[in-house]
């Protein structure tokens, strides 16, 4: 019982350290005024953060071969180094898609300067972009059917929109989540990202 209490005290300290680090990166100080009542968005962020910390704690309690070795640096001597996350093999049914996306407009919550930056992104973020960003690699033929199924789900959820004249793009890559039962789809937009202006560094970093 005593060790159980100590374990949760350590977990609570870890959660508070993660929250404090995120606030510090954003520029908040311990002396900054705090709201007396958390908003729904703040409660959701805290729940997600605590859930991630608990998941990390549980994974530390039961390490298995192949679940952590690939995360170590190359200079760590290991008898066997397994592969990292599995890429490819897209399966639309394994990708999590929201029931409905785009239910709120985030623009009014942003500072005016940021709103103007996003609204005029072609002039502000991509003013020196080279030509040819609208020509990009397609998905693999073996994954095309699953990609179509995924796009249909995302369109129905209003997560995506269609355009006949894309200004830039890239292919998508399926990455396996821990456990091997679910996938996340990563947009491979390296050329578009490289064409954008260099972002400012976060405060304190």
Short mmCIF file of C-alpha atoms in Angstrom, two decimals:
data_model
loop_
_atom_site.label_atom_id
_atom_site.label_comp_id
_atom_site.label_asym_id
_atom_site.label_seq_id
_atom_site.Cartn_x
_atom_site.Cartn_y
_atom_site.Cartn_z
CA UNK A 1 0.00 0.00 0.00
CA UNK A 2 2.79 2.43 0.93
CA UNK A 3 4.67 1.73 -2.32
CA UNK A 4 1.45 2.20 -4.31
CA UNK A 5 0.99 5.65 -2.77
CA UNK A 6 4.61 6.55 -3.46
CA UNK A 7 4.26 5.39 -7.07
CA UNK A 8 1.27 7.63 -7.69
CA UNK A 9 3.05 10.52 -5.99
CA UNK A 10 5.89 10.07 -8.46
CA UNK A 11 3.42 9.94 -11.34
CA UNK A 12 1.72 13.11 -10.10
CA UNK A 13 5.10 14.85 -9.93
CA UNK A 14 5.86 13.70 -13.48
CA UNK A 15 2.50 15.03 -14.75
CA UNK A 16 3.08 18.37 -13.02
CA UNK A 17 6.60 18.54 -14.48
CA UNK A 18 5.19 17.97 -17.99
CA UNK A 19 2.55 20.66 -17.49
CA UNK A 20 5.12 23.07 -16.09
CA UNK A 21 7.50 22.42 -18.99
CA UNK A 22 4.77 23.10 -21.57
CA UNK A 23 3.77 26.31 -19.80
CA UNK A 24 7.41 27.40 -19.61
CA UNK A 25 7.90 26.79 -23.34
CA UNK A 26 4.80 28.91 -24.02
CA UNK A 27 6.10 31.71 -21.80
CA UNK A 28 3.90 31.28 -18.70
CA UNK A 29 5.47 31.74 -15.29
CA UNK A 30 4.42 30.19 -11.97
CA UNK A 31 3.46 33.68 -10.85
CA UNK A 32 1.15 34.20 -13.84
CA UNK A 33 -2.53 34.68 -12.90
CA UNK A 34 -4.61 31.54 -13.24
CA UNK A 35 -8.27 31.23 -14.10
CA UNK A 36 -10.54 30.11 -11.29
CA UNK A 37 -12.37 27.70 -13.59
CA UNK A 38 -10.90 25.66 -16.42
CA UNK A 39 -12.50 25.79 -19.85
CA UNK A 40 -13.64 22.66 -21.68
CA UNK A 41 -10.58 22.90 -23.95
CA UNK A 42 -8.24 23.15 -20.96
CA UNK A 43 -9.87 20.16 -19.27
CA UNK A 44 -9.54 18.15 -22.48
CA UNK A 45 -5.82 18.99 -22.77
CA UNK A 46 -5.23 18.00 -19.15
CA UNK A 47 -7.07 14.71 -19.60
CA UNK A 48 -5.01 13.90 -22.69
CA UNK A 49 -1.78 14.84 -20.96
CA UNK A 50 -2.54 12.74 -17.89
CA UNK A 51 -3.60 9.83 -20.11
CA UNK A 52 -0.29 9.98 -22.00
CA UNK A 53 1.68 10.08 -18.74
CA UNK A 54 -0.25 7.10 -17.32
CA UNK A 55 0.32 5.18 -20.54
CA UNK A 56 4.04 5.98 -20.37
CA UNK A 57 4.11 4.82 -16.75
CA UNK A 58 2.38 1.53 -17.60
CA UNK A 59 4.79 0.84 -20.45
CA UNK A 60 7.73 1.39 -18.11
CA UNK A 61 6.32 -1.25 -15.75
CA UNK A 62 6.29 -4.01 -18.36
CA UNK A 63 9.09 -3.58 -20.91
CA UNK A 64 9.29 -6.35 -23.47
CA UNK A 65 11.98 -7.20 -25.97
CA UNK A 66 11.59 -5.14 -29.10
CA UNK A 67 9.50 -2.39 -27.49
CA UNK A 68 12.29 -0.01 -26.46
CA UNK A 69 15.62 -1.05 -27.99
CA UNK A 70 14.99 0.86 -31.23
CA UNK A 71 14.65 4.09 -29.20
CA UNK A 72 18.22 3.95 -27.88
CA UNK A 73 21.05 5.87 -29.59
CA UNK A 74 23.28 4.04 -32.03
CA UNK A 75 26.26 4.18 -29.66
CA UNK A 76 24.49 2.03 -27.04
CA UNK A 77 25.88 -1.54 -27.40
CA UNK A 78 22.98 -3.94 -27.93
CA UNK A 79 23.19 -7.57 -29.06
CA UNK A 80 20.22 -7.00 -31.33
CA UNK A 81 18.53 -3.82 -32.48
CA UNK A 82 15.00 -4.39 -33.82
CA UNK A 83 13.35 -2.20 -36.38
CA UNK A 84 11.42 0.88 -35.40
CA UNK A 85 7.81 1.65 -36.32
CA UNK A 86 6.49 -0.19 -39.35
CA UNK A 87 5.82 1.97 -42.39
CA UNK A 88 3.51 1.28 -45.31
CA UNK A 89 0.72 -1.25 -45.65
CA UNK A 90 -2.07 1.33 -45.35
CA UNK A 91 -5.35 -0.08 -44.03
CA UNK A 92 -8.18 2.49 -43.94
CA UNK A 93 -10.08 0.65 -41.20
CA UNK A 94 -7.08 0.92 -38.84
CA UNK A 95 -6.84 4.72 -39.08
CA UNK A 96 -8.72 6.77 -36.49
CA UNK A 97 -11.02 9.39 -38.05
CA UNK A 98 -13.17 11.82 -36.08
CA UNK A 99 -16.95 11.37 -36.38
CA UNK A 100 -17.13 15.02 -37.42
CA UNK A 101 -14.32 17.52 -37.87
CA UNK A 102 -14.28 21.27 -38.34
CA UNK A 103 -17.06 21.95 -35.84
CA UNK A 104 -15.50 25.21 -34.66
CA UNK A 105 -13.66 28.11 -36.27
CA UNK A 106 -10.29 28.65 -34.53
CA UNK A 107 -9.54 31.96 -36.27
CA UNK A 108 -11.29 34.24 -33.71
CA UNK A 109 -9.15 32.65 -30.96
CA UNK A 110 -5.89 33.65 -32.67
CA UNK A 111 -4.12 37.01 -32.32
CA UNK A 112 -4.85 39.41 -35.17
CA UNK A 113 -1.28 39.23 -36.46
CA UNK A 114 -1.51 35.43 -36.71
CA UNK A 115 -4.89 35.67 -38.45
CA UNK A 116 -3.42 37.97 -41.09
CA UNK A 117 -0.42 35.66 -41.50
CA UNK A 118 -2.65 32.65 -42.19
CA UNK A 119 -5.12 34.51 -44.38
CA UNK A 120 -2.33 35.78 -46.65
CA UNK A 121 -0.13 32.69 -46.39
CA UNK A 122 0.90 32.73 -50.04
CA UNK A 123 2.48 36.16 -49.61
CA UNK A 124 3.71 35.73 -46.04
CA UNK A 125 4.67 32.07 -45.67
CA UNK A 126 5.39 31.02 -49.26
CA UNK A 127 6.58 34.23 -50.86
CA UNK A 128 9.77 32.56 -52.19
CA UNK A 129 8.30 29.15 -52.97
CA UNK A 130 9.67 27.54 -56.15
CA UNK A 131 7.43 26.36 -58.94
CA UNK A 132 6.36 22.76 -59.26
CA UNK A 133 4.97 22.15 -55.77
CA UNK A 134 1.70 21.06 -57.38
CA UNK A 135 3.52 18.07 -58.89
CA UNK A 136 4.15 15.48 -56.20
CA UNK A 137 4.51 11.76 -55.60
CA UNK A 138 1.31 9.71 -55.66
CA UNK A 139 0.40 6.91 -53.25
CA UNK A 140 1.70 3.44 -54.07
CA UNK A 141 -0.48 1.41 -56.44
CA UNK A 142 -0.75 -1.35 -53.84
CA UNK A 143 -2.28 1.10 -51.34
CA UNK A 144 -4.44 3.14 -53.69
CA UNK A 145 -7.72 1.35 -52.88
CA UNK A 146 -7.18 1.73 -49.12
CA UNK A 147 -6.22 5.38 -49.65
CA UNK A 148 -9.50 6.00 -51.50
CA UNK A 149 -11.44 4.37 -48.66
CA UNK A 150 -9.64 6.58 -46.14
CA UNK A 151 -10.26 9.76 -48.15
CA UNK A 152 -13.98 8.90 -48.37
CA UNK A 153 -14.14 8.57 -44.57
CA UNK A 154 -12.27 11.84 -44.08
CA UNK A 155 -14.51 13.66 -46.57
CA UNK A 156 -17.64 12.44 -44.81
CA UNK A 157 -16.17 13.64 -41.51
CA UNK A 158 -15.41 17.04 -43.12
CA UNK A 159 -11.75 16.53 -42.30
CA UNK A 160 -10.73 17.11 -45.92
CA UNK A 161 -11.90 19.14 -48.89
CA UNK A 162 -11.44 18.63 -52.61
CA UNK A 163 -9.78 20.97 -55.10
CA UNK A 164 -9.10 20.73 -58.81
CA UNK A 165 -6.04 23.01 -58.64
CA UNK A 166 -3.76 22.16 -55.69
CA UNK A 167 -1.00 24.68 -55.00
CA UNK A 168 1.19 22.05 -53.36
CA UNK A 169 1.03 18.56 -51.95
CA UNK A 170 2.67 15.31 -51.04
CA UNK A 171 1.96 11.65 -50.58
CA UNK A 172 0.89 9.98 -47.32
CA UNK A 173 2.64 7.28 -45.31
CA UNK A 174 0.99 4.80 -42.94
CA UNK A 175 2.84 4.42 -39.63
CA UNK A 176 1.95 1.66 -37.19
CA UNK A 177 0.96 2.68 -33.66
CA UNK A 178 2.26 0.84 -30.57
CA UNK A 179 0.54 -2.52 -30.33
CA UNK A 180 0.34 -3.02 -34.09
CA UNK A 181 -3.46 -2.80 -34.27
CA UNK A 182 -3.92 0.85 -35.30
CA UNK A 183 -2.24 3.20 -37.78
CA UNK A 184 -1.70 6.90 -38.18
CA UNK A 185 -1.39 8.51 -41.59
CA UNK A 186 1.47 10.99 -41.94
CA UNK A 187 1.39 13.56 -44.72
CA UNK A 188 4.80 13.62 -46.38
CA UNK A 189 4.94 17.31 -47.24
CA UNK A 190 8.70 17.82 -47.06
CA UNK A 191 8.90 19.87 -50.27
CA UNK A 192 6.09 22.18 -49.19
CA UNK A 193 7.59 22.60 -45.72
CA UNK A 194 11.01 23.36 -47.21
CA UNK A 195 9.44 26.03 -49.43
CA UNK A 196 7.94 27.88 -46.45
CA UNK A 197 9.67 30.61 -44.51
CA UNK A 198 11.69 29.49 -41.51
CA UNK A 199 9.42 29.64 -38.44
CA UNK A 200 10.41 31.65 -35.39
CA UNK A 201 11.81 29.76 -32.44
CA UNK A 202 9.43 29.16 -29.50
CA UNK A 203 9.98 31.42 -26.54
CA UNK A 204 12.74 30.22 -24.13
CA UNK A 205 14.08 27.66 -26.66
#
